[in-house]
mmCIF file of N, CA and C in Angstrom:
data_model
loop_
_atom_site.group_PDB
_atom_site.id
_atom_site.type_symbol
_atom_site.label_atom_id
_atom_site.label_comp_id
_atom_site.label_asym_id
_atom_site.label_seq_id
_atom_site.Cartn_x
_atom_site.Cartn_y
_atom_site.Cartn_z
ATOM 1 N N UNK W 109 89.861 110.241 123.712
ATOM 2 C CA UNK W 109 89.069 109.713 122.623
ATOM 3 C C UNK W 109 89.690 108.469 122.016
ATOM 4 N N UNK W 110 89.768 107.430 122.828
ATOM 5 C CA UNK W 110 90.464 106.201 122.382
ATOM 6 C C UNK W 110 89.774 105.583 121.161
ATOM 7 N N UNK W 111 88.455 105.586 121.119
ATOM 8 C CA UNK W 111 87.770 104.977 120.001
ATOM 9 C C UNK W 111 88.032 105.696 118.696
ATOM 10 N N UNK W 112 88.065 107.061 118.738
ATOM 11 C CA UNK W 112 88.372 107.805 117.505
ATOM 12 C C UNK W 112 89.784 107.510 116.970
ATOM 13 N N UNK W 113 90.753 107.432 117.849
ATOM 14 C CA UNK W 113 92.102 107.117 117.476
ATOM 15 C C UNK W 113 92.173 105.765 116.839
ATOM 16 N N UNK W 114 91.524 104.813 117.493
ATOM 17 C CA UNK W 114 91.503 103.416 116.977
ATOM 18 C C UNK W 114 90.811 103.306 115.657
ATOM 19 N N UNK W 115 89.727 104.025 115.498
ATOM 20 C CA UNK W 115 89.009 104.023 114.226
ATOM 21 C C UNK W 115 89.844 104.638 113.102
ATOM 22 N N UNK W 116 90.615 105.684 113.426
ATOM 23 C CA UNK W 116 91.523 106.326 112.454
ATOM 24 C C UNK W 116 92.554 105.278 111.995
ATOM 25 N N UNK W 117 93.166 104.562 112.945
ATOM 26 C CA UNK W 117 94.187 103.549 112.578
ATOM 27 C C UNK W 117 93.542 102.452 111.757
ATOM 28 N N UNK W 118 92.318 101.999 112.174
ATOM 29 C CA UNK W 118 91.611 100.984 111.426
ATOM 30 C C UNK W 118 91.410 101.418 109.936
ATOM 31 N N UNK W 119 90.953 102.649 109.761
ATOM 32 C CA UNK W 119 90.770 103.166 108.421
ATOM 33 C C UNK W 119 92.052 103.229 107.626
ATOM 34 N N UNK W 120 93.153 103.627 108.276
ATOM 35 C CA UNK W 120 94.448 103.678 107.582
ATOM 36 C C UNK W 120 94.889 102.268 107.107
ATOM 37 N N UNK W 121 94.776 101.283 107.980
ATOM 38 C CA UNK W 121 95.150 99.938 107.602
ATOM 39 C C UNK W 121 94.197 99.346 106.559
ATOM 40 N N UNK W 122 92.920 99.806 106.582
ATOM 41 C CA UNK W 122 91.954 99.300 105.640
ATOM 42 C C UNK W 122 92.009 100.045 104.329
ATOM 43 N N UNK W 123 92.980 100.864 104.121
ATOM 44 C CA UNK W 123 93.162 101.548 102.878
ATOM 45 C C UNK W 123 92.108 102.630 102.606
ATOM 46 N N UNK W 124 91.586 103.236 103.695
ATOM 47 C CA UNK W 124 90.546 104.214 103.556
ATOM 48 C C UNK W 124 89.166 103.694 103.468
ATOM 49 N N UNK W 125 88.994 102.401 103.540
ATOM 50 C CA UNK W 125 87.664 101.757 103.462
ATOM 51 C C UNK W 125 87.038 101.590 104.819
ATOM 52 N N UNK W 126 85.762 101.212 104.840
ATOM 53 C CA UNK W 126 85.066 101.001 106.089
ATOM 54 C C UNK W 126 85.161 99.546 106.535
ATOM 55 N N UNK W 127 85.749 98.724 105.734
ATOM 56 C CA UNK W 127 85.934 97.277 106.066
ATOM 57 C C UNK W 127 87.380 96.891 105.854
ATOM 58 N N UNK W 128 87.816 95.884 106.570
ATOM 59 C CA UNK W 128 89.219 95.401 106.495
ATOM 60 C C UNK W 128 89.182 93.926 106.181
ATOM 61 N N UNK W 129 90.137 93.514 105.276
ATOM 62 C CA UNK W 129 90.200 92.067 104.995
ATOM 63 C C UNK W 129 91.246 91.401 105.883
ATOM 64 N N UNK W 130 91.376 90.117 105.740
ATOM 65 C CA UNK W 130 92.301 89.340 106.619
ATOM 66 C C UNK W 130 93.750 89.746 106.469
ATOM 67 N N UNK W 131 94.166 90.062 105.286
ATOM 68 C CA UNK W 131 95.573 90.460 105.047
ATOM 69 C C UNK W 131 95.812 91.775 105.798
ATOM 70 N N UNK W 132 94.906 92.696 105.674
ATOM 71 C CA UNK W 132 95.072 93.988 106.365
ATOM 72 C C UNK W 132 95.037 93.856 107.873
ATOM 73 N N UNK W 133 94.189 92.931 108.356
ATOM 74 C CA UNK W 133 94.143 92.699 109.788
ATOM 75 C C UNK W 133 95.468 92.103 110.298
ATOM 76 N N UNK W 134 95.968 91.146 109.569
ATOM 77 C CA UNK W 134 97.286 90.542 109.917
ATOM 78 C C UNK W 134 98.356 91.578 109.948
ATOM 79 N N UNK W 135 98.390 92.476 108.977
ATOM 80 C CA UNK W 135 99.424 93.537 108.907
ATOM 81 C C UNK W 135 99.264 94.475 110.109
ATOM 82 N N UNK W 136 98.044 94.781 110.493
ATOM 83 C CA UNK W 136 97.779 95.620 111.677
ATOM 84 C C UNK W 136 98.376 95.009 112.907
ATOM 85 N N UNK W 137 98.120 93.733 113.113
ATOM 86 C CA UNK W 137 98.603 93.032 114.285
ATOM 87 C C UNK W 137 100.154 92.879 114.273
ATOM 88 N N UNK W 138 100.714 92.597 113.105
ATOM 89 C CA UNK W 138 102.176 92.482 112.979
ATOM 90 C C UNK W 138 102.854 93.827 113.223
ATOM 91 N N UNK W 139 102.300 94.893 112.602
ATOM 92 C CA UNK W 139 102.950 96.228 112.772
ATOM 93 C C UNK W 139 102.839 96.718 114.219
ATOM 94 N N UNK W 140 101.900 96.213 114.927
ATOM 95 C CA UNK W 140 101.709 96.588 116.336
ATOM 96 C C UNK W 140 102.678 95.833 117.234
ATOM 97 N N UNK W 141 103.428 94.878 116.642
ATOM 98 C CA UNK W 141 104.417 94.115 117.370
ATOM 99 C C UNK W 141 103.828 93.038 118.250
ATOM 100 N N UNK W 142 102.655 92.531 117.882
ATOM 101 C CA UNK W 142 101.962 91.562 118.722
ATOM 102 C C UNK W 142 102.200 90.114 118.307
ATOM 103 N N UNK W 143 102.813 89.910 117.133
ATOM 104 C CA UNK W 143 103.088 88.518 116.703
ATOM 105 C C UNK W 143 104.456 88.083 117.234
ATOM 106 N N UNK W 144 104.505 86.928 117.850
ATOM 107 C CA UNK W 144 105.775 86.392 118.387
ATOM 108 C C UNK W 144 105.703 84.848 118.314
ATOM 109 N N UNK W 145 106.585 84.173 119.027
ATOM 110 C CA UNK W 145 106.620 82.700 118.993
ATOM 111 C C UNK W 145 105.335 82.055 119.577
ATOM 112 N N UNK W 146 104.744 82.716 120.558
ATOM 113 C CA UNK W 146 103.571 82.142 121.176
ATOM 114 C C UNK W 146 102.245 82.624 120.591
ATOM 115 N N UNK W 147 102.289 83.693 119.857
ATOM 116 C CA UNK W 147 101.120 84.243 119.154
ATOM 117 C C UNK W 147 101.477 84.501 117.702
ATOM 118 N N UNK W 148 101.063 83.549 116.864
ATOM 119 C CA UNK W 148 101.523 83.502 115.486
ATOM 120 C C UNK W 148 100.511 84.092 114.512
ATOM 121 N N UNK W 149 100.930 84.221 113.239
ATOM 122 C CA UNK W 149 99.985 84.720 112.222
ATOM 123 C C UNK W 149 98.837 83.735 112.036
ATOM 124 N N UNK W 150 99.041 82.481 112.344
ATOM 125 C CA UNK W 150 97.914 81.491 112.281
ATOM 126 C C UNK W 150 96.878 81.834 113.332
ATOM 127 N N UNK W 151 97.304 82.225 114.527
ATOM 128 C CA UNK W 151 96.386 82.640 115.560
ATOM 129 C C UNK W 151 95.600 83.892 115.081
ATOM 130 N N UNK W 152 96.315 84.808 114.441
ATOM 131 C CA UNK W 152 95.687 86.047 113.892
ATOM 132 C C UNK W 152 94.588 85.676 112.864
ATOM 133 N N UNK W 153 94.937 84.726 111.970
ATOM 134 C CA UNK W 153 93.945 84.279 110.971
ATOM 135 C C UNK W 153 92.700 83.654 111.622
ATOM 136 N N UNK W 154 92.894 82.844 112.640
ATOM 137 C CA UNK W 154 91.784 82.188 113.317
ATOM 138 C C UNK W 154 90.943 83.235 114.009
ATOM 139 N N UNK W 155 91.525 84.212 114.651
ATOM 140 C CA UNK W 155 90.797 85.286 115.289
ATOM 141 C C UNK W 155 89.985 86.075 114.262
ATOM 142 N N UNK W 156 90.601 86.396 113.140
ATOM 143 C CA UNK W 156 89.874 87.122 112.076
ATOM 144 C C UNK W 156 88.654 86.310 111.640
ATOM 145 N N UNK W 157 88.806 85.011 111.480
ATOM 146 C CA UNK W 157 87.680 84.160 111.044
ATOM 147 C C UNK W 157 86.569 84.140 112.102
ATOM 148 N N UNK W 158 86.924 84.225 113.390
ATOM 149 C CA UNK W 158 85.956 84.210 114.446
ATOM 150 C C UNK W 158 85.204 85.560 114.504
ATOM 151 N N UNK W 159 85.905 86.637 114.215
ATOM 152 C CA UNK W 159 85.335 87.973 114.319
ATOM 153 C C UNK W 159 84.394 88.343 113.196
ATOM 154 N N UNK W 160 84.630 87.808 112.002
ATOM 155 C CA UNK W 160 83.800 88.199 110.866
ATOM 156 C C UNK W 160 82.524 87.385 110.776
ATOM 157 N N UNK W 161 81.594 87.897 109.990
ATOM 158 C CA UNK W 161 80.366 87.162 109.709
ATOM 159 C C UNK W 161 80.739 85.983 108.768
ATOM 160 N N UNK W 162 80.023 84.865 108.912
ATOM 161 C CA UNK W 162 80.397 83.657 108.178
ATOM 162 C C UNK W 162 80.398 83.906 106.669
ATOM 163 N N UNK W 163 79.420 84.657 106.140
ATOM 164 C CA UNK W 163 79.318 84.832 104.692
ATOM 165 C C UNK W 163 80.137 86.036 104.145
ATOM 166 N N UNK W 164 80.869 86.702 105.018
ATOM 167 C CA UNK W 164 81.649 87.866 104.561
ATOM 168 C C UNK W 164 83.158 87.557 104.568
ATOM 169 N N UNK W 165 83.878 88.370 103.806
ATOM 170 C CA UNK W 165 85.355 88.237 103.767
ATOM 171 C C UNK W 165 86.072 89.351 104.460
ATOM 172 N N UNK W 166 85.274 90.320 104.959
ATOM 173 C CA UNK W 166 85.864 91.499 105.613
ATOM 174 C C UNK W 166 85.210 91.755 106.966
ATOM 175 N N UNK W 167 85.885 92.571 107.785
ATOM 176 C CA UNK W 167 85.289 92.925 109.110
ATOM 177 C C UNK W 167 85.072 94.441 109.148
ATOM 178 N N UNK W 168 84.064 94.814 109.933
ATOM 179 C CA UNK W 168 83.783 96.220 110.187
ATOM 180 C C UNK W 168 84.584 96.683 111.369
ATOM 181 N N UNK W 169 84.459 97.958 111.725
ATOM 182 C CA UNK W 169 85.186 98.491 112.868
ATOM 183 C C UNK W 169 84.716 97.812 114.173
ATOM 184 N N UNK W 170 83.415 97.577 114.276
ATOM 185 C CA UNK W 170 82.885 96.931 115.518
ATOM 186 C C UNK W 170 83.473 95.509 115.614
ATOM 187 N N UNK W 171 83.561 94.801 114.513
ATOM 188 C CA UNK W 171 84.144 93.440 114.535
ATOM 189 C C UNK W 171 85.626 93.526 114.786
ATOM 190 N N UNK W 172 86.302 94.578 114.327
ATOM 191 C CA UNK W 172 87.703 94.780 114.586
ATOM 192 C C UNK W 172 87.929 94.926 116.112
ATOM 193 N N UNK W 173 87.080 95.707 116.753
ATOM 194 C CA UNK W 173 87.207 95.870 118.202
ATOM 195 C C UNK W 173 87.030 94.562 118.906
ATOM 196 N N UNK W 174 86.068 93.757 118.439
ATOM 197 C CA UNK W 174 85.842 92.376 118.983
ATOM 198 C C UNK W 174 87.086 91.561 118.770
ATOM 199 N N UNK W 175 87.664 91.624 117.621
ATOM 200 C CA UNK W 175 88.856 90.870 117.279
ATOM 201 C C UNK W 175 90.026 91.231 118.202
ATOM 202 N N UNK W 176 90.159 92.480 118.517
ATOM 203 C CA UNK W 176 91.261 92.950 119.378
ATOM 204 C C UNK W 176 91.058 92.354 120.781
ATOM 205 N N UNK W 177 89.813 92.216 121.236
ATOM 206 C CA UNK W 177 89.512 91.584 122.468
ATOM 207 C C UNK W 177 89.944 90.109 122.459
ATOM 208 N N UNK W 178 89.698 89.441 121.326
ATOM 209 C CA UNK W 178 90.122 88.050 121.145
ATOM 210 C C UNK W 178 91.637 87.930 121.172
ATOM 211 N N UNK W 179 92.273 88.855 120.544
ATOM 212 C CA UNK W 179 93.778 88.907 120.551
ATOM 213 C C UNK W 179 94.261 89.010 122.003
ATOM 214 N N UNK W 180 93.618 89.941 122.761
ATOM 215 C CA UNK W 180 94.056 90.116 124.175
ATOM 216 C C UNK W 180 93.824 88.832 124.938
ATOM 217 N N UNK W 181 92.718 88.141 124.764
ATOM 218 C CA UNK W 181 92.459 86.891 125.465
ATOM 219 C C UNK W 181 93.503 85.853 125.125
ATOM 220 N N UNK W 182 93.786 85.691 123.811
ATOM 221 C CA UNK W 182 94.725 84.665 123.384
ATOM 222 C C UNK W 182 96.159 84.968 123.896
ATOM 223 N N UNK W 183 96.526 86.267 123.928
ATOM 224 C CA UNK W 183 97.863 86.625 124.379
ATOM 225 C C UNK W 183 97.941 86.771 125.892
ATOM 226 N N UNK W 184 96.769 86.663 126.563
ATOM 227 C CA UNK W 184 96.677 86.832 128.005
ATOM 228 C C UNK W 184 97.158 88.175 128.466
ATOM 229 N N UNK W 185 96.740 89.209 127.676
ATOM 230 C CA UNK W 185 97.061 90.607 127.951
ATOM 231 C C UNK W 185 95.757 91.371 128.156
ATOM 232 N N UNK W 186 95.819 92.495 128.856
ATOM 233 C CA UNK W 186 94.627 93.366 128.923
ATOM 234 C C UNK W 186 94.291 93.968 127.529
ATOM 235 N N UNK W 187 92.976 94.089 127.285
ATOM 236 C CA UNK W 187 92.576 94.611 125.991
ATOM 237 C C UNK W 187 93.131 96.015 125.751
ATOM 238 N N UNK W 188 93.215 96.823 126.807
ATOM 239 C CA UNK W 188 93.767 98.151 126.668
ATOM 240 C C UNK W 188 95.185 98.177 126.166
ATOM 241 N N UNK W 189 96.003 97.187 126.549
ATOM 242 C CA UNK W 189 97.369 97.063 126.082
ATOM 243 C C UNK W 189 97.393 96.800 124.588
ATOM 244 N N UNK W 190 96.497 95.925 124.132
ATOM 245 C CA UNK W 190 96.432 95.607 122.705
ATOM 246 C C UNK W 190 96.003 96.826 121.893
ATOM 247 N N UNK W 191 94.985 97.532 122.383
ATOM 248 C CA UNK W 191 94.498 98.737 121.711
ATOM 249 C C UNK W 191 95.558 99.784 121.627
ATOM 250 N N UNK W 192 96.294 100.002 122.705
ATOM 251 C CA UNK W 192 97.361 100.987 122.716
ATOM 252 C C UNK W 192 98.456 100.612 121.695
ATOM 253 N N UNK W 193 98.841 99.339 121.637
ATOM 254 C CA UNK W 193 99.832 98.906 120.684
ATOM 255 C C UNK W 193 99.395 99.141 119.241
ATOM 256 N N UNK W 194 98.108 98.902 118.953
ATOM 257 C CA UNK W 194 97.591 99.147 117.603
ATOM 258 C C UNK W 194 97.553 100.698 117.328
ATOM 259 N N UNK W 195 97.080 101.431 118.261
ATOM 260 C CA UNK W 195 97.019 102.872 118.088
ATOM 261 C C UNK W 195 98.405 103.493 117.880
ATOM 262 N N UNK W 196 99.414 102.987 118.594
ATOM 263 C CA UNK W 196 100.728 103.519 118.498
ATOM 264 C C UNK W 196 101.402 103.316 117.110
ATOM 265 N N UNK W 197 100.815 102.444 116.323
ATOM 266 C CA UNK W 197 101.396 102.238 114.970
ATOM 267 C C UNK W 197 101.094 103.463 114.070
ATOM 268 N N UNK W 198 99.942 104.099 114.341
ATOM 269 C CA UNK W 198 99.597 105.285 113.536
ATOM 270 C C UNK W 198 99.162 104.930 112.094
ATOM 271 N N UNK W 199 99.293 103.736 111.730
ATOM 272 C CA UNK W 199 98.955 103.285 110.367
ATOM 273 C C UNK W 199 100.002 102.309 109.881
ATOM 274 N N UNK W 200 99.816 101.811 108.672
ATOM 275 C CA UNK W 200 100.736 100.802 108.123
ATOM 276 C C UNK W 200 102.151 101.305 107.914
ATOM 277 N N UNK W 201 103.070 100.377 108.119
ATOM 278 C CA UNK W 201 104.502 100.671 107.888
ATOM 279 C C UNK W 201 104.880 99.896 106.622
ATOM 280 N N UNK W 202 105.503 100.581 105.700
ATOM 281 C CA UNK W 202 105.903 99.913 104.445
ATOM 282 C C UNK W 202 107.402 99.797 104.353
#
């Protein structure tokens, strides 16, 4: 049940909400260990902007899944690898 696990992690990072803002999305990607010298937080911000609706400031779970696909493309990694990295966080690290 990969989708259920991913949705659980999404909800944890979104603070229990059904939508996630850019700060929460960046934390998700950072905590998953996906940010490095070739894939920066600026790239994460650009991907978030592409995934959300123009008039909104947050993304839904479906848009989050789309954003993870964009992360995979930008990092030149399989989407499953990105999803696994995010799922393995289990939620935010403080």
